Short mmCIF file of C-alpha atoms in Angstrom, two decimals:
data_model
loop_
_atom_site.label_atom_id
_atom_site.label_comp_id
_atom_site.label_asym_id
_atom_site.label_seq_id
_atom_site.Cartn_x
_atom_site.Cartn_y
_atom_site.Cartn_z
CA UNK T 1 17.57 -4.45 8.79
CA UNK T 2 14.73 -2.00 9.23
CA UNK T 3 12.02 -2.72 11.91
CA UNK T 4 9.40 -2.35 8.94
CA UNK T 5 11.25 -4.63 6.77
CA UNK T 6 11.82 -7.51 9.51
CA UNK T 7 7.95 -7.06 10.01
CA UNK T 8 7.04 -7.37 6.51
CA UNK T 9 9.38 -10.37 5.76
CA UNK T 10 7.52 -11.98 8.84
CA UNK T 11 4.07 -11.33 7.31
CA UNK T 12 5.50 -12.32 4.09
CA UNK T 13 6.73 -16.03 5.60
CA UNK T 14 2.68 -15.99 7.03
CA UNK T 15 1.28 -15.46 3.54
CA UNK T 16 3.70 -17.67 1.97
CA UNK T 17 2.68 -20.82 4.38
CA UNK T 18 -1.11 -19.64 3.91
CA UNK T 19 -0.55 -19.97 0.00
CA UNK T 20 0.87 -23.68 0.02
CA UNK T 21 -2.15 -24.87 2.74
CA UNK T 22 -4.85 -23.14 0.10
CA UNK T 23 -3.01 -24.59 -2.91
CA UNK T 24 -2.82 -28.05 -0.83
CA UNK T 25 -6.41 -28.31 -0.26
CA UNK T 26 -7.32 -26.89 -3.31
CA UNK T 27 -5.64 -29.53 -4.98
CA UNK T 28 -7.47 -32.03 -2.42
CA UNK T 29 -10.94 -31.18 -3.60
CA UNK T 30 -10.54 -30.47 -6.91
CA UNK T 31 -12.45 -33.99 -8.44
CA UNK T 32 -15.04 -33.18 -4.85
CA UNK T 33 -16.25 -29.55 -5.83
CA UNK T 34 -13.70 -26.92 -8.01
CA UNK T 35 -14.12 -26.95 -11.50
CA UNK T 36 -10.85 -27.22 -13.89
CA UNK T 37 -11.42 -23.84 -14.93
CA UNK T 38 -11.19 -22.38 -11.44
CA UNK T 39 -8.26 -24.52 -10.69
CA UNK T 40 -6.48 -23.06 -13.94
CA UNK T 41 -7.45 -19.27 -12.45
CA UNK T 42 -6.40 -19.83 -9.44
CA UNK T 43 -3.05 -21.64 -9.40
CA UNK T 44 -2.06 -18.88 -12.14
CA UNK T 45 -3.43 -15.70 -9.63
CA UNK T 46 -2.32 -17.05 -6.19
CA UNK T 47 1.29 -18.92 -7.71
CA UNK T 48 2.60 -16.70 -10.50
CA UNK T 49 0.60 -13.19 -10.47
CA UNK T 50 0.20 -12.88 -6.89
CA UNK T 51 3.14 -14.01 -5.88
CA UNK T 52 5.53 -12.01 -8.85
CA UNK T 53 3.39 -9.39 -7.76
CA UNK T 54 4.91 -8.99 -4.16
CA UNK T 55 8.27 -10.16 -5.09
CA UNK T 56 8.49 -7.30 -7.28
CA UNK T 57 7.00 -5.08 -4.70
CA UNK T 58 9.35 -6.33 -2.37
CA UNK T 59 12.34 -5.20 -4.33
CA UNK T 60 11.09 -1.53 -5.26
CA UNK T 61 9.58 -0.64 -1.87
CA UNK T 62 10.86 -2.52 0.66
CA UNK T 63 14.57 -2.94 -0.12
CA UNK T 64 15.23 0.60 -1.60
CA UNK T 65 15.92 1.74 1.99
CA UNK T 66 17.95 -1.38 2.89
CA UNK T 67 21.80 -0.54 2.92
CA UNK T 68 22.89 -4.41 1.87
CA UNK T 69 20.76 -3.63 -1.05
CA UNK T 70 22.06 -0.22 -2.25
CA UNK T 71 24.55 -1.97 -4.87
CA UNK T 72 21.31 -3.00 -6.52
CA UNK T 73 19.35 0.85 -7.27
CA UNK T 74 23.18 1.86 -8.03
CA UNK T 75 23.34 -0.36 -10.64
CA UNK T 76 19.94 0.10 -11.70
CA UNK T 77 21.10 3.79 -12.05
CA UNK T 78 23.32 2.85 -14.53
CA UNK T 79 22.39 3.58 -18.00
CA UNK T 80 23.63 0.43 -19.18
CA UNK T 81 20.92 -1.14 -17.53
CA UNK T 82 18.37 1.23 -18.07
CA UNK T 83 16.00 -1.88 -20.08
CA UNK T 84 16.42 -4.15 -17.06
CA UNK T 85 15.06 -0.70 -14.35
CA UNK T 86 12.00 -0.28 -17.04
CA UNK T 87 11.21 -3.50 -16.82
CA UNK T 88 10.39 -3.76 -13.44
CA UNK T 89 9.20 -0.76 -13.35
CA UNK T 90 6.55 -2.20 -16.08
CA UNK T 91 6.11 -5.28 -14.58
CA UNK T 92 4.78 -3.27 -11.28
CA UNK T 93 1.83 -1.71 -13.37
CA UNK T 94 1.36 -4.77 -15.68
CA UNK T 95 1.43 -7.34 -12.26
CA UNK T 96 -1.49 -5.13 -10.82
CA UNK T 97 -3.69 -4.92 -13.82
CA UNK T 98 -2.79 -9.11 -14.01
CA UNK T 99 -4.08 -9.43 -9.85
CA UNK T 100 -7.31 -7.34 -11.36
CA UNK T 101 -7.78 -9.68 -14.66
CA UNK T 102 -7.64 -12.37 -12.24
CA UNK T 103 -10.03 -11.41 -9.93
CA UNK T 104 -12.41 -10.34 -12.10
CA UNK T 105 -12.33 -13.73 -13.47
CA UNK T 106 -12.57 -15.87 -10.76
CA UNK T 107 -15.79 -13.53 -9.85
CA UNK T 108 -17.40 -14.97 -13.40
CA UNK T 109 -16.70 -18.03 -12.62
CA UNK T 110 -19.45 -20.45 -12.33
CA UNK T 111 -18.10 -21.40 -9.09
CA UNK T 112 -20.17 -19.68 -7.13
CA UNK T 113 -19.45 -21.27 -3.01
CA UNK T 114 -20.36 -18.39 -0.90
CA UNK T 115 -16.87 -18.03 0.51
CA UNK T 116 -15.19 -17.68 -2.38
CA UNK T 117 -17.84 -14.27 -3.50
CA UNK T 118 -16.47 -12.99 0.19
CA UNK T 119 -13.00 -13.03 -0.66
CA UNK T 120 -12.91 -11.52 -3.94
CA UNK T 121 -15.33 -9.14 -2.17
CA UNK T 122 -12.71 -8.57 0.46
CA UNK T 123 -9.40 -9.25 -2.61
CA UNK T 124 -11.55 -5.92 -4.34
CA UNK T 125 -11.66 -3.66 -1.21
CA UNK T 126 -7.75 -4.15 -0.66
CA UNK T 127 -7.15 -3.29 -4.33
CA UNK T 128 -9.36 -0.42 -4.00
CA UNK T 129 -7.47 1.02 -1.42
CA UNK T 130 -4.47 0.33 -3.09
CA UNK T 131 -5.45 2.32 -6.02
CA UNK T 132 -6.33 4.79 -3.76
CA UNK T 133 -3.22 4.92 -2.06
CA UNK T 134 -1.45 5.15 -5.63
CA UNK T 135 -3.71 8.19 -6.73
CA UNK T 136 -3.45 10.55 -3.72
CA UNK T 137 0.67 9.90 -3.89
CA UNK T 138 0.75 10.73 -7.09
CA UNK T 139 -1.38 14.33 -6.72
CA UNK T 140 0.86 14.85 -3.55
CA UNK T 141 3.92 14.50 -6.03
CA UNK T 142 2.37 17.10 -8.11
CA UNK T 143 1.58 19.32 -6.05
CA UNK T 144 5.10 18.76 -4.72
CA UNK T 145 3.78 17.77 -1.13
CA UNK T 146 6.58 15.80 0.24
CA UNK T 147 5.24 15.93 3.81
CA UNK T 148 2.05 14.12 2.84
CA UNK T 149 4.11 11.98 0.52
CA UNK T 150 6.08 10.09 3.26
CA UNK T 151 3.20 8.57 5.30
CA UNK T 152 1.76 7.36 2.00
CA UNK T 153 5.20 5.84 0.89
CA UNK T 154 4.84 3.71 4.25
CA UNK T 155 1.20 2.43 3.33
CA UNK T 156 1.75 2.06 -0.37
CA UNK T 157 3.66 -1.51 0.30
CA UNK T 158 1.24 -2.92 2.83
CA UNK T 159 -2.02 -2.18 0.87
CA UNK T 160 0.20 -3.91 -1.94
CA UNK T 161 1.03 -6.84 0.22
CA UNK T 162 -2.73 -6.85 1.39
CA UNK T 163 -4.11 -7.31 -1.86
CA UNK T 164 -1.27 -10.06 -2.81
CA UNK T 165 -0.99 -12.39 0.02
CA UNK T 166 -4.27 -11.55 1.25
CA UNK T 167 -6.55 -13.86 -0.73
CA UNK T 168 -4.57 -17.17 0.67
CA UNK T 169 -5.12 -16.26 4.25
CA UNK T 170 -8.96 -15.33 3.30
CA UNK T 171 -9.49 -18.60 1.88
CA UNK T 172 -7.79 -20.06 5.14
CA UNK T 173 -10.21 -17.99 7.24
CA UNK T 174 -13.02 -17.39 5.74
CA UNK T 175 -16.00 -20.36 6.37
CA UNK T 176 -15.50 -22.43 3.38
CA UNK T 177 -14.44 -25.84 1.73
CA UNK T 178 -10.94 -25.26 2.44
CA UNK T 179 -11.23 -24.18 5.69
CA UNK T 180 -13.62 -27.25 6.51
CA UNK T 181 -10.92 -29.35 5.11
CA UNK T 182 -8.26 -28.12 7.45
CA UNK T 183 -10.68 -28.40 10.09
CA UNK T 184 -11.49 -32.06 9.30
CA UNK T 185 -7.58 -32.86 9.01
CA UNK T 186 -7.19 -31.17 12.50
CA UNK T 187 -10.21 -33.36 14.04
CA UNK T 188 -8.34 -36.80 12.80
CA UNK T 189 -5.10 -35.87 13.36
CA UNK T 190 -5.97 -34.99 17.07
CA UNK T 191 -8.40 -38.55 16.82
CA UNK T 192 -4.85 -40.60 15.98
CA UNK T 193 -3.47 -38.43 19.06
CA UNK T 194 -6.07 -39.78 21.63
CA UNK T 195 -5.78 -43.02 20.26
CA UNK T 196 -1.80 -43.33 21.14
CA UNK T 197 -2.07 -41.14 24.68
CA UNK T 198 -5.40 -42.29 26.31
CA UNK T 199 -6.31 -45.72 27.94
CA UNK T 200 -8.67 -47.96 25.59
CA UNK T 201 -11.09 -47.52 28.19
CA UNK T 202 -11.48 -43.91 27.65
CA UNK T 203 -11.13 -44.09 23.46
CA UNK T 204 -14.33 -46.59 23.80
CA UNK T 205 -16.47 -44.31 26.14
CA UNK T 206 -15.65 -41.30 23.66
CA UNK T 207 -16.76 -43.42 20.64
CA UNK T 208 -20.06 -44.48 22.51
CA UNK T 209 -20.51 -40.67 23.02
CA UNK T 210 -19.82 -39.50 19.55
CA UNK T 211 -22.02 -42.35 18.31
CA UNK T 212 -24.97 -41.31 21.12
CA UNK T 213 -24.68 -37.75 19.63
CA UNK T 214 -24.79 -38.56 15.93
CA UNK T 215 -27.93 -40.87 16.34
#
């Protein structure tokens, strides 16, 4: 396996994890502050389009220059499954426009927490240079420029995985309700922690403390 490849599947195991925590807590707060129709946008963005989206990428960038996976673009090749290779190829353009429908939504939506404006703000730039990416490769191909094509072919796959696993670890990140709720699970999971490991003694003076700073 190629070094780029082992680092992108490690990245990809990252955003993965980052997905189910967001998913978790969005779940968790749903009655306490998201609406049901930012819960419908997105579970469908971050689980199916987002998701698809780097699967797919995965499988036309990544493992084209894997040798366990050259039976695959051989058979693709074929003629006889031609409709299966435009497909995919399809589902590449139509899984980018779906990441921008989605976006765009959850900006209009009347949920309006501050953190969630930052990450479509930061979801937008990552497309953007996506795009960009996508538009200087394809001049380079006209022009025939394979020299300036090859750097690009590198980049092309992380700006992709940027703008498809990036959102989860925003929302994990960036100041928000789910990061406060992570942070308020880690503060009682470590209070159940003290309260098996340190003497009573010590759990009482910490309580009169926490109490003496709170009044």
């Amino acid at each position: 396996m190629r070094v780029e490849t082992l680092i992108g599947l490690v990245y990809s195991a990252i955003g993965l994890v980052a997905y189910v925590l967001s998913m978790v807590a969005t779940v968790a707060l749903r009655k306490q502050i998201f609406s049901p129709a930012f819960m419908a946008l997105y579970s469908i963005a971050a689980v199916v389009v987002n998701l698809a989206t780097h699967v797919n990428t995965w499988i036309l960038y990544r493992l084209r220059f894997e040798p366990n996976f050259a039976f695959y673009f051989e058979l693709m090749s074929n003629p006889t499954f031609a409709f299966f290779k435009s497909i995919q190829l399809f589902c590449t353009n139509y899984y980018y426009f779906a990441q921008n429908a989605c976006v765009f939504l959850l900006t209009l939506n009347r949920y309006t927490d501050r953190s969630f404006t930052i990450i479509t703000l930061l979801t937008f730039v990552a497309q953007a240079a996506n795009i960009l990416v996508v538009i200087i490769t394809s001049v380079f191909y006209y022009q025939e420029n394979t020299e300036g094509v090859k750097p690009l072919t590198a980049i092309l796959p992380v700006t992709s995985d940027l703008f498809s696993l990036g959102p989860a670890v925003y929302a994990l990140l960036v100041p928000g309700p789910i990061k406060s709720f992570y942070r308020e699970l880690y503060r009682m999971a470590m209070r159940k922690l003290l309260i098996v490991i340190l003497p009573d003694k010590v759990i009482q003076k910490l309580i009169m403390m926490e109490n003496a700073q709170q009044g």
